[in-house]
């Protein structure tokens, strides 16, 4: 089990909660036979930090991966600036040749080592409320999917087949460097959730950055944007631009600080 704690942040207001569930009920009345889905981004939306980058550092420190460049972080940051989404895909591809069972053990050990994993309790409450209304919840992330699995399972009780993220194909139990499509980044997030649901739009989508814009746009009812990075932090710029989009479109917004 992880050392998980609710982050000391602002919860959803009761007004916002009421608006979310009013939209859910409207959708259920319009499509009484379902199925009904909700889609959540992860980093910055369910917690404030980057799970994928946390796992990357763990692997550099503990896993003895082969064929890495002299400065793996420099390569990653350069790709992040100049060649997205392949920066995210590269964090999966560096596991080429690793047995998937071994990677699962690494992911669990990585987050067990953290002294505190702070998550957003208001999202946990929302997810539980959605499930109580018959809504199936997906997590849609541009982080490496394998790193995300134990975290969302332990904290949010989201099963493995409801987690969509960056990954490569696994052959005979061994990880390859062949990308799985769609690449779950930017517009690929909407493509991934619609592929998973057989084309049924989620009735609610929730995200925090401009890379979640397509995921938010594909929702049929409620669109909730999260601002979890205060001024002066790395995520502030993209969250601010998304918040402006939300205000202009009449979407729901929540600032955690």
PDB file of C-alpha atoms in Angstrom:
ATOM      1  CA  UNK A   1       0.000   0.000   0.000  1.00  0.00           C
ATOM      2  CA  UNK A   2       1.157   3.551  -0.725  1.00  0.00           C
ATOM      3  CA  UNK A   3       1.568   6.265   1.882  1.00  0.00           C
ATOM      4  CA  UNK A   4      -1.323   8.231   0.461  1.00  0.00           C
ATOM      5  CA  UNK A   5      -2.798  11.384   1.943  1.00  0.00           C
ATOM      6  CA  UNK A   6      -5.437  13.903   0.829  1.00  0.00           C
ATOM      7  CA  UNK A   7      -3.661  17.037  -0.400  1.00  0.00           C
ATOM      8  CA  UNK A   8      -4.336  20.233   1.537  1.00  0.00           C
ATOM      9  CA  UNK A   9      -6.205  21.981  -1.286  1.00  0.00           C
ATOM     10  CA  UNK A  10      -9.570  23.616  -1.848  1.00  0.00           C
ATOM     11  CA  UNK A  11     -12.385  21.104  -2.411  1.00  0.00           C
ATOM     12  CA  UNK A  12     -15.114  21.503  -4.982  1.00  0.00           C
ATOM     13  CA  UNK A  13     -17.805  23.951  -3.937  1.00  0.00           C
ATOM     14  CA  UNK A  14     -21.251  22.523  -3.354  1.00  0.00           C
ATOM     15  CA  UNK A  15     -22.496  24.656  -6.247  1.00  0.00           C
ATOM     16  CA  UNK A  16     -20.007  23.071  -8.640  1.00  0.00           C
ATOM     17  CA  UNK A  17     -20.843  19.574  -7.405  1.00  0.00           C
ATOM     18  CA  UNK A  18     -24.533  20.273  -7.939  1.00  0.00           C
ATOM     19  CA  UNK A  19     -23.871  21.488 -11.492  1.00  0.00           C
ATOM     20  CA  UNK A  20     -21.826  18.392 -12.307  1.00  0.00           C
ATOM     21  CA  UNK A  21     -24.446  15.958 -11.107  1.00  0.00           C
ATOM     22  CA  UNK A  22     -27.261  17.937 -12.714  1.00  0.00           C
ATOM     23  CA  UNK A  23     -25.477  17.420 -16.036  1.00  0.00           C
ATOM     24  CA  UNK A  24     -25.044  13.731 -15.289  1.00  0.00           C
ATOM     25  CA  UNK A  25     -28.755  13.343 -14.606  1.00  0.00           C
ATOM     26  CA  UNK A  26     -29.660  15.207 -17.803  1.00  0.00           C
ATOM     27  CA  UNK A  27     -27.514  12.803 -19.796  1.00  0.00           C
ATOM     28  CA  UNK A  28     -29.005   9.771 -18.084  1.00  0.00           C
ATOM     29  CA  UNK A  29     -32.525  10.962 -18.872  1.00  0.00           C
ATOM     30  CA  UNK A  30     -31.560  11.572 -22.490  1.00  0.00           C
ATOM     31  CA  UNK A  31     -29.959   8.114 -22.775  1.00  0.00           C
ATOM     32  CA  UNK A  32     -31.643   6.015 -20.097  1.00  0.00           C
ATOM     33  CA  UNK A  33     -30.193   2.727 -21.320  1.00  0.00           C
ATOM     34  CA  UNK A  34     -26.586   3.953 -21.139  1.00  0.00           C
ATOM     35  CA  UNK A  35     -23.757   3.131 -21.108  1.00  0.00           C
ATOM     36  CA  UNK A  36     -22.410   6.232 -19.358  1.00  0.00           C
ATOM     37  CA  UNK A  37     -18.745   7.127 -19.065  1.00  0.00           C
ATOM     38  CA  UNK A  38     -16.543   9.768 -17.455  1.00  0.00           C
ATOM     39  CA  UNK A  39     -12.935  10.534 -18.411  1.00  0.00           C
ATOM     40  CA  UNK A  40     -10.281  12.046 -16.141  1.00  0.00           C
ATOM     41  CA  UNK A  41      -6.786  13.209 -16.956  1.00  0.00           C
ATOM     42  CA  UNK A  42      -4.307  12.205 -14.230  1.00  0.00           C
ATOM     43  CA  UNK A  43      -1.292  14.460 -13.553  1.00  0.00           C
ATOM     44  CA  UNK A  44      -2.511  17.865 -12.377  1.00  0.00           C
ATOM     45  CA  UNK A  45      -6.102  16.633 -12.311  1.00  0.00           C
ATOM     46  CA  UNK A  46      -6.130  13.767  -9.782  1.00  0.00           C
ATOM     47  CA  UNK A  47      -2.957  15.000  -8.013  1.00  0.00           C
ATOM     48  CA  UNK A  48      -0.614  17.913  -8.589  1.00  0.00           C
ATOM     49  CA  UNK A  49       2.654  16.222  -9.634  1.00  0.00           C
ATOM     50  CA  UNK A  50       3.892  14.153 -12.614  1.00  0.00           C
ATOM     51  CA  UNK A  51       3.663  10.403 -11.988  1.00  0.00           C
ATOM     52  CA  UNK A  52       5.398   9.539 -15.261  1.00  0.00           C
ATOM     53  CA  UNK A  53       8.444  11.673 -14.505  1.00  0.00           C
ATOM     54  CA  UNK A  54       8.554  10.341 -10.943  1.00  0.00           C
ATOM     55  CA  UNK A  55       8.714   6.798 -12.301  1.00  0.00           C
ATOM     56  CA  UNK A  56      11.371   7.815 -14.849  1.00  0.00           C
ATOM     57  CA  UNK A  57      13.644   9.073 -12.059  1.00  0.00           C
ATOM     58  CA  UNK A  58      13.013   5.888 -10.075  1.00  0.00           C
ATOM     59  CA  UNK A  59      14.051   3.794 -13.065  1.00  0.00           C
ATOM     60  CA  UNK A  60      17.249   5.801 -13.536  1.00  0.00           C
ATOM     61  CA  UNK A  61      18.104   5.323  -9.865  1.00  0.00           C
ATOM     62  CA  UNK A  62      17.122   1.685  -9.361  1.00  0.00           C
ATOM     63  CA  UNK A  63      16.443  -0.321 -12.520  1.00  0.00           C
ATOM     64  CA  UNK A  64      19.703  -0.528 -14.464  1.00  0.00           C
ATOM     65  CA  UNK A  65      18.099   0.133 -17.837  1.00  0.00           C
ATOM     66  CA  UNK A  66      20.365  -0.475 -20.822  1.00  0.00           C
ATOM     67  CA  UNK A  67      21.220   1.688 -23.847  1.00  0.00           C
ATOM     68  CA  UNK A  68      20.326   5.006 -22.219  1.00  0.00           C
ATOM     69  CA  UNK A  69      22.102   8.203 -23.353  1.00  0.00           C
ATOM     70  CA  UNK A  70      24.731   9.760 -21.054  1.00  0.00           C
ATOM     71  CA  UNK A  71      22.210  12.281 -19.720  1.00  0.00           C
ATOM     72  CA  UNK A  72      18.722  10.730 -19.973  1.00  0.00           C
ATOM     73  CA  UNK A  73      16.980  13.756 -18.455  1.00  0.00           C
ATOM     74  CA  UNK A  74      18.615  16.070 -20.994  1.00  0.00           C
ATOM     75  CA  UNK A  75      17.379  13.882 -23.852  1.00  0.00           C
ATOM     76  CA  UNK A  76      13.886  13.750 -22.373  1.00  0.00           C
ATOM     77  CA  UNK A  77      13.693  17.509 -21.832  1.00  0.00           C
ATOM     78  CA  UNK A  78      14.959  18.152 -25.372  1.00  0.00           C
ATOM     79  CA  UNK A  79      12.306  15.826 -26.826  1.00  0.00           C
ATOM     80  CA  UNK A  80       9.669  17.391 -24.574  1.00  0.00           C
ATOM     81  CA  UNK A  81      10.506  20.796 -26.049  1.00  0.00           C
ATOM     82  CA  UNK A  82      11.089  19.840 -29.667  1.00  0.00           C
ATOM     83  CA  UNK A  83       9.399  16.534 -30.443  1.00  0.00           C
ATOM     84  CA  UNK A  84       6.235  15.833 -28.456  1.00  0.00           C
ATOM     85  CA  UNK A  85       4.547  13.401 -28.025  1.00  0.00           C
ATOM     86  CA  UNK A  86       7.649  11.270 -28.586  1.00  0.00           C
ATOM     87  CA  UNK A  87       9.122  12.456 -25.301  1.00  0.00           C
ATOM     88  CA  UNK A  88       6.278  10.642 -23.540  1.00  0.00           C
ATOM     89  CA  UNK A  89       6.587   7.618 -25.797  1.00  0.00           C
ATOM     90  CA  UNK A  90      10.349   7.446 -25.198  1.00  0.00           C
ATOM     91  CA  UNK A  91       9.712   6.947 -21.466  1.00  0.00           C
ATOM     92  CA  UNK A  92       7.896   3.749 -22.433  1.00  0.00           C
ATOM     93  CA  UNK A  93      10.359   2.704 -25.141  1.00  0.00           C
ATOM     94  CA  UNK A  94      13.349   2.738 -22.778  1.00  0.00           C
ATOM     95  CA  UNK A  95      11.831  -0.423 -21.269  1.00  0.00           C
ATOM     96  CA  UNK A  96      12.408  -2.437 -24.444  1.00  0.00           C
ATOM     97  CA  UNK A  97      13.456  -5.966 -23.497  1.00  0.00           C
ATOM     98  CA  UNK A  98      12.166  -5.744 -19.920  1.00  0.00           C
ATOM     99  CA  UNK A  99       9.689  -8.427 -18.829  1.00  0.00           C
ATOM    100  CA  UNK A 100       6.356  -6.781 -18.157  1.00  0.00           C
ATOM    101  CA  UNK A 101       6.061  -8.617 -14.835  1.00  0.00           C
ATOM    102  CA  UNK A 102       9.300  -6.957 -13.726  1.00  0.00           C
ATOM    103  CA  UNK A 103       8.063  -3.518 -14.731  1.00  0.00           C
ATOM    104  CA  UNK A 104       4.884  -4.029 -12.707  1.00  0.00           C
ATOM    105  CA  UNK A 105       7.032  -4.742  -9.636  1.00  0.00           C
ATOM    106  CA  UNK A 106       9.098  -1.620 -10.298  1.00  0.00           C
ATOM    107  CA  UNK A 107       5.986   0.569 -10.559  1.00  0.00           C
ATOM    108  CA  UNK A 108       4.632  -0.695  -7.247  1.00  0.00           C
ATOM    109  CA  UNK A 109       7.993  -0.262  -5.522  1.00  0.00           C
ATOM    110  CA  UNK A 110       8.433   3.258  -6.934  1.00  0.00           C
ATOM    111  CA  UNK A 111       5.341   4.658  -5.283  1.00  0.00           C
ATOM    112  CA  UNK A 112       5.754   2.639  -2.093  1.00  0.00           C
ATOM    113  CA  UNK A 113       9.023   4.503  -1.607  1.00  0.00           C
ATOM    114  CA  UNK A 114       7.388   7.937  -1.629  1.00  0.00           C
ATOM    115  CA  UNK A 115       6.935   9.250   1.928  1.00  0.00           C
ATOM    116  CA  UNK A 116       3.669  10.928   0.903  1.00  0.00           C
ATOM    117  CA  UNK A 117       1.504  10.503  -2.186  1.00  0.00           C
ATOM    118  CA  UNK A 118      -0.894  13.423  -2.019  1.00  0.00           C
ATOM    119  CA  UNK A 119      -4.062  13.041  -4.074  1.00  0.00           C
ATOM    120  CA  UNK A 120      -7.174  15.174  -4.506  1.00  0.00           C
ATOM    121  CA  UNK A 121      -9.910  13.960  -2.192  1.00  0.00           C
ATOM    122  CA  UNK A 122     -12.498  16.042  -4.054  1.00  0.00           C
ATOM    123  CA  UNK A 123     -11.831  13.950  -7.158  1.00  0.00           C
ATOM    124  CA  UNK A 124     -12.069  10.720  -5.204  1.00  0.00           C
ATOM    125  CA  UNK A 125     -15.455  11.857  -3.879  1.00  0.00           C
ATOM    126  CA  UNK A 126     -16.588  12.841  -7.370  1.00  0.00           C
ATOM    127  CA  UNK A 127     -15.529   9.491  -8.848  1.00  0.00           C
ATOM    128  CA  UNK A 128     -17.351   7.612  -6.117  1.00  0.00           C
ATOM    129  CA  UNK A 129     -20.445   9.745  -6.741  1.00  0.00           C
ATOM    130  CA  UNK A 130     -20.302   8.999 -10.453  1.00  0.00           C
ATOM    131  CA  UNK A 131     -19.989   5.271  -9.833  1.00  0.00           C
ATOM    132  CA  UNK A 132     -22.973   5.446  -7.504  1.00  0.00           C
ATOM    133  CA  UNK A 133     -24.936   6.845 -10.432  1.00  0.00           C
ATOM    134  CA  UNK A 134     -23.909   4.044 -12.778  1.00  0.00           C
ATOM    135  CA  UNK A 135     -21.124   5.919 -14.579  1.00  0.00           C
ATOM    136  CA  UNK A 136     -17.992   3.991 -15.599  1.00  0.00           C
ATOM    137  CA  UNK A 137     -14.793   5.962 -14.955  1.00  0.00           C
ATOM    138  CA  UNK A 138     -11.711   6.067 -17.191  1.00  0.00           C
ATOM    139  CA  UNK A 139      -8.334   7.668 -16.519  1.00  0.00           C
ATOM    140  CA  UNK A 140      -6.760   9.032 -19.718  1.00  0.00           C
ATOM    141  CA  UNK A 141      -3.124  10.062 -19.319  1.00  0.00           C
ATOM    142  CA  UNK A 142      -0.115  11.063 -21.401  1.00  0.00           C
ATOM    143  CA  UNK A 143       2.123   9.440 -18.784  1.00  0.00           C
ATOM    144  CA  UNK A 144       3.364   5.886 -19.233  1.00  0.00           C
ATOM    145  CA  UNK A 145       0.318   3.733 -18.609  1.00  0.00           C
ATOM    146  CA  UNK A 146       2.219   1.024 -16.739  1.00  0.00           C
ATOM    147  CA  UNK A 147       3.445   3.493 -14.104  1.00  0.00           C
ATOM    148  CA  UNK A 148      -0.073   4.799 -13.604  1.00  0.00           C
ATOM    149  CA  UNK A 149      -1.789   1.452 -13.037  1.00  0.00           C
ATOM    150  CA  UNK A 150      -0.936   0.749  -9.382  1.00  0.00           C
ATOM    151  CA  UNK A 151      -1.573   4.363  -8.408  1.00  0.00           C
ATOM    152  CA  UNK A 152      -5.072   4.758  -9.835  1.00  0.00           C
ATOM    153  CA  UNK A 153      -5.996   1.263  -8.698  1.00  0.00           C
ATOM    154  CA  UNK A 154      -4.881   1.890  -5.115  1.00  0.00           C
ATOM    155  CA  UNK A 155      -6.217   5.440  -4.703  1.00  0.00           C
ATOM    156  CA  UNK A 156      -9.199   5.674  -7.049  1.00  0.00           C
ATOM    157  CA  UNK A 157     -10.118   2.008  -7.511  1.00  0.00           C
ATOM    158  CA  UNK A 158      -9.947   2.312 -11.313  1.00  0.00           C
ATOM    159  CA  UNK A 159      -9.311  -1.115 -12.896  1.00  0.00           C
ATOM    160  CA  UNK A 160      -6.517  -1.749 -15.371  1.00  0.00           C
ATOM    161  CA  UNK A 161      -8.765  -1.887 -18.428  1.00  0.00           C
ATOM    162  CA  UNK A 162     -10.090   1.609 -17.631  1.00  0.00           C
ATOM    163  CA  UNK A 163      -6.642   3.237 -17.680  1.00  0.00           C
ATOM    164  CA  UNK A 164      -5.562   4.617 -21.057  1.00  0.00           C
ATOM    165  CA  UNK A 165      -2.053   5.981 -21.504  1.00  0.00           C
ATOM    166  CA  UNK A 166       1.237   5.931 -23.363  1.00  0.00           C
ATOM    167  CA  UNK A 167       2.517   2.393 -23.935  1.00  0.00           C
ATOM    168  CA  UNK A 168       4.275   0.081 -26.346  1.00  0.00           C
ATOM    169  CA  UNK A 169       3.304  -3.403 -27.446  1.00  0.00           C
ATOM    170  CA  UNK A 170       4.176  -6.379 -25.256  1.00  0.00           C
ATOM    171  CA  UNK A 171       5.204  -9.593 -27.061  1.00  0.00           C
ATOM    172  CA  UNK A 172       5.392 -12.867 -25.139  1.00  0.00           C
ATOM    173  CA  UNK A 173       5.530 -10.953 -21.875  1.00  0.00           C
ATOM    174  CA  UNK A 174       8.417  -8.723 -23.011  1.00  0.00           C
ATOM    175  CA  UNK A 175       8.097  -4.987 -23.603  1.00  0.00           C
ATOM    176  CA  UNK A 176       8.952  -3.777 -27.121  1.00  0.00           C
ATOM    177  CA  UNK A 177       9.579  -0.283 -28.476  1.00  0.00           C
ATOM    178  CA  UNK A 178       6.603  -0.469 -30.884  1.00  0.00           C
ATOM    179  CA  UNK A 179       4.094   2.299 -30.026  1.00  0.00           C
ATOM    180  CA  UNK A 180       0.499   1.429 -29.262  1.00  0.00           C
ATOM    181  CA  UNK A 181      -1.873   3.683 -31.205  1.00  0.00           C
ATOM    182  CA  UNK A 182      -3.551   6.019 -30.714  1.00  0.00           C
ATOM    183  CA  UNK A 183      -0.814   7.816 -28.845  1.00  0.00           C
ATOM    184  CA  UNK A 184      -2.626   9.130 -25.788  1.00  0.00           C
ATOM    185  CA  UNK A 185      -1.379  12.714 -25.922  1.00  0.00           C
ATOM    186  CA  UNK A 186      -3.208  15.901 -26.883  1.00  0.00           C
ATOM    187  CA  UNK A 187      -5.858  15.070 -29.505  1.00  0.00           C
ATOM    188  CA  UNK A 188      -5.031  11.384 -29.039  1.00  0.00           C
ATOM    189  CA  UNK A 189      -6.712  11.458 -25.636  1.00  0.00           C
ATOM    190  CA  UNK A 190     -10.143  11.981 -27.198  1.00  0.00           C
ATOM    191  CA  UNK A 191      -9.355   9.375 -29.848  1.00  0.00           C
ATOM    192  CA  UNK A 192      -8.354   6.872 -27.165  1.00  0.00           C
ATOM    193  CA  UNK A 193     -11.452   7.279 -24.976  1.00  0.00           C
ATOM    194  CA  UNK A 194     -13.812   7.088 -27.953  1.00  0.00           C
ATOM    195  CA  UNK A 195     -12.055   3.955 -29.188  1.00  0.00           C
ATOM    196  CA  UNK A 196     -12.405   2.404 -25.725  1.00  0.00           C
ATOM    197  CA  UNK A 197     -16.100   3.241 -25.452  1.00  0.00           C
ATOM    198  CA  UNK A 198     -17.039   2.221 -28.981  1.00  0.00           C
ATOM    199  CA  UNK A 199     -17.671   5.832 -29.963  1.00  0.00           C
ATOM    200  CA  UNK A 200     -19.850   6.737 -26.964  1.00  0.00           C
ATOM    201  CA  UNK A 201     -18.868  10.181 -25.725  1.00  0.00           C
ATOM    202  CA  UNK A 202     -18.114  10.533 -22.020  1.00  0.00           C
ATOM    203  CA  UNK A 203     -20.819  12.513 -20.280  1.00  0.00           C
ATOM    204  CA  UNK A 204     -18.088  14.193 -18.193  1.00  0.00           C
ATOM    205  CA  UNK A 205     -14.455  14.978 -18.927  1.00  0.00           C
ATOM    206  CA  UNK A 206     -11.992  16.556 -16.528  1.00  0.00           C
ATOM    207  CA  UNK A 207      -8.502  17.929 -17.247  1.00  0.00           C
ATOM    208  CA  UNK A 208      -6.021  20.620 -16.292  1.00  0.00           C
ATOM    209  CA  UNK A 209      -3.892  21.541 -19.320  1.00  0.00           C
ATOM    210  CA  UNK A 210      -4.262  22.545 -22.960  1.00  0.00           C
ATOM    211  CA  UNK A 211      -3.291  18.978 -23.853  1.00  0.00           C
ATOM    212  CA  UNK A 212      -6.661  17.977 -22.362  1.00  0.00           C
ATOM    213  CA  UNK A 213      -8.658  20.316 -24.610  1.00  0.00           C
ATOM    214  CA  UNK A 214      -9.742  17.590 -27.014  1.00  0.00           C
ATOM    215  CA  UNK A 215     -10.686  15.289 -24.139  1.00  0.00           C
ATOM    216  CA  UNK A 216     -12.852  18.039 -22.672  1.00  0.00           C
ATOM    217  CA  UNK A 217     -14.438  18.898 -26.009  1.00  0.00           C
ATOM    218  CA  UNK A 218     -15.516  15.301 -26.581  1.00  0.00           C
ATOM    219  CA  UNK A 219     -17.684  15.259 -23.437  1.00  0.00           C
ATOM    220  CA  UNK A 220     -21.429  15.406 -24.025  1.00  0.00           C
ATOM    221  CA  UNK A 221     -22.436  17.207 -20.807  1.00  0.00           C
ATOM    222  CA  UNK A 222     -20.021  18.343 -18.087  1.00  0.00           C
ATOM    223  CA  UNK A 223     -16.537  19.687 -18.766  1.00  0.00           C
ATOM    224  CA  UNK A 224     -14.493  20.429 -15.653  1.00  0.00           C
ATOM    225  CA  UNK A 225     -11.108  22.173 -15.759  1.00  0.00           C
ATOM    226  CA  UNK A 226      -8.691  22.066 -12.831  1.00  0.00           C
ATOM    227  CA  UNK A 227      -6.068  24.666 -11.919  1.00  0.00           C
ATOM    228  CA  UNK A 228      -3.653  22.938  -9.534  1.00  0.00           C
ATOM    229  CA  UNK A 229      -0.385  24.773 -10.316  1.00  0.00           C
ATOM    230  CA  UNK A 230      -0.013  28.249  -8.756  1.00  0.00           C
ATOM    231  CA  UNK A 231       1.816  31.139 -10.460  1.00  0.00           C
ATOM    232  CA  UNK A 232       5.526  30.539 -10.837  1.00  0.00           C
ATOM    233  CA  UNK A 233       5.251  26.762 -11.256  1.00  0.00           C
ATOM    234  CA  UNK A 234       5.771  24.787 -14.468  1.00  0.00           C
ATOM    235  CA  UNK A 235       2.136  23.956 -15.103  1.00  0.00           C
ATOM    236  CA  UNK A 236       0.697  27.416 -14.529  1.00  0.00           C
ATOM    237  CA  UNK A 237       0.864  28.694 -18.117  1.00  0.00           C
ATOM    238  CA  UNK A 238      -0.982  25.822 -19.781  1.00  0.00           C
ATOM    239  CA  UNK A 239      -3.568  25.682 -16.980  1.00  0.00           C
ATOM    240  CA  UNK A 240      -4.212  29.405 -17.290  1.00  0.00           C
ATOM    241  CA  UNK A 241      -4.795  29.113 -21.028  1.00  0.00           C
ATOM    242  CA  UNK A 242      -7.191  26.224 -20.478  1.00  0.00           C
ATOM    243  CA  UNK A 243      -9.007  28.192 -17.767  1.00  0.00           C
ATOM    244  CA  UNK A 244      -9.508  31.036 -20.262  1.00  0.00           C
ATOM    245  CA  UNK A 245     -10.963  28.575 -22.762  1.00  0.00           C
ATOM    246  CA  UNK A 246     -13.266  27.277 -20.026  1.00  0.00           C
ATOM    247  CA  UNK A 247     -14.508  30.750 -19.123  1.00  0.00           C
ATOM    248  CA  UNK A 248     -15.172  31.605 -22.772  1.00  0.00           C
ATOM    249  CA  UNK A 249     -17.106  28.364 -23.329  1.00  0.00           C
ATOM    250  CA  UNK A 250     -19.036  28.316 -20.063  1.00  0.00           C
ATOM    251  CA  UNK A 251     -17.308  25.190 -18.746  1.00  0.00           C
ATOM    252  CA  UNK A 252     -16.944  24.415 -15.061  1.00  0.00           C
ATOM    253  CA  UNK A 253     -13.661  25.387 -13.415  1.00  0.00           C
ATOM    254  CA  UNK A 254     -11.962  24.692 -10.093  1.00  0.00           C
ATOM    255  CA  UNK A 255      -8.801  26.212  -8.629  1.00  0.00           C
ATOM    256  CA  UNK A 256      -7.183  24.167  -5.886  1.00  0.00           C
ATOM    257  CA  UNK A 257      -5.023  26.931  -4.378  1.00  0.00           C
TER     258      UNK A 257
END
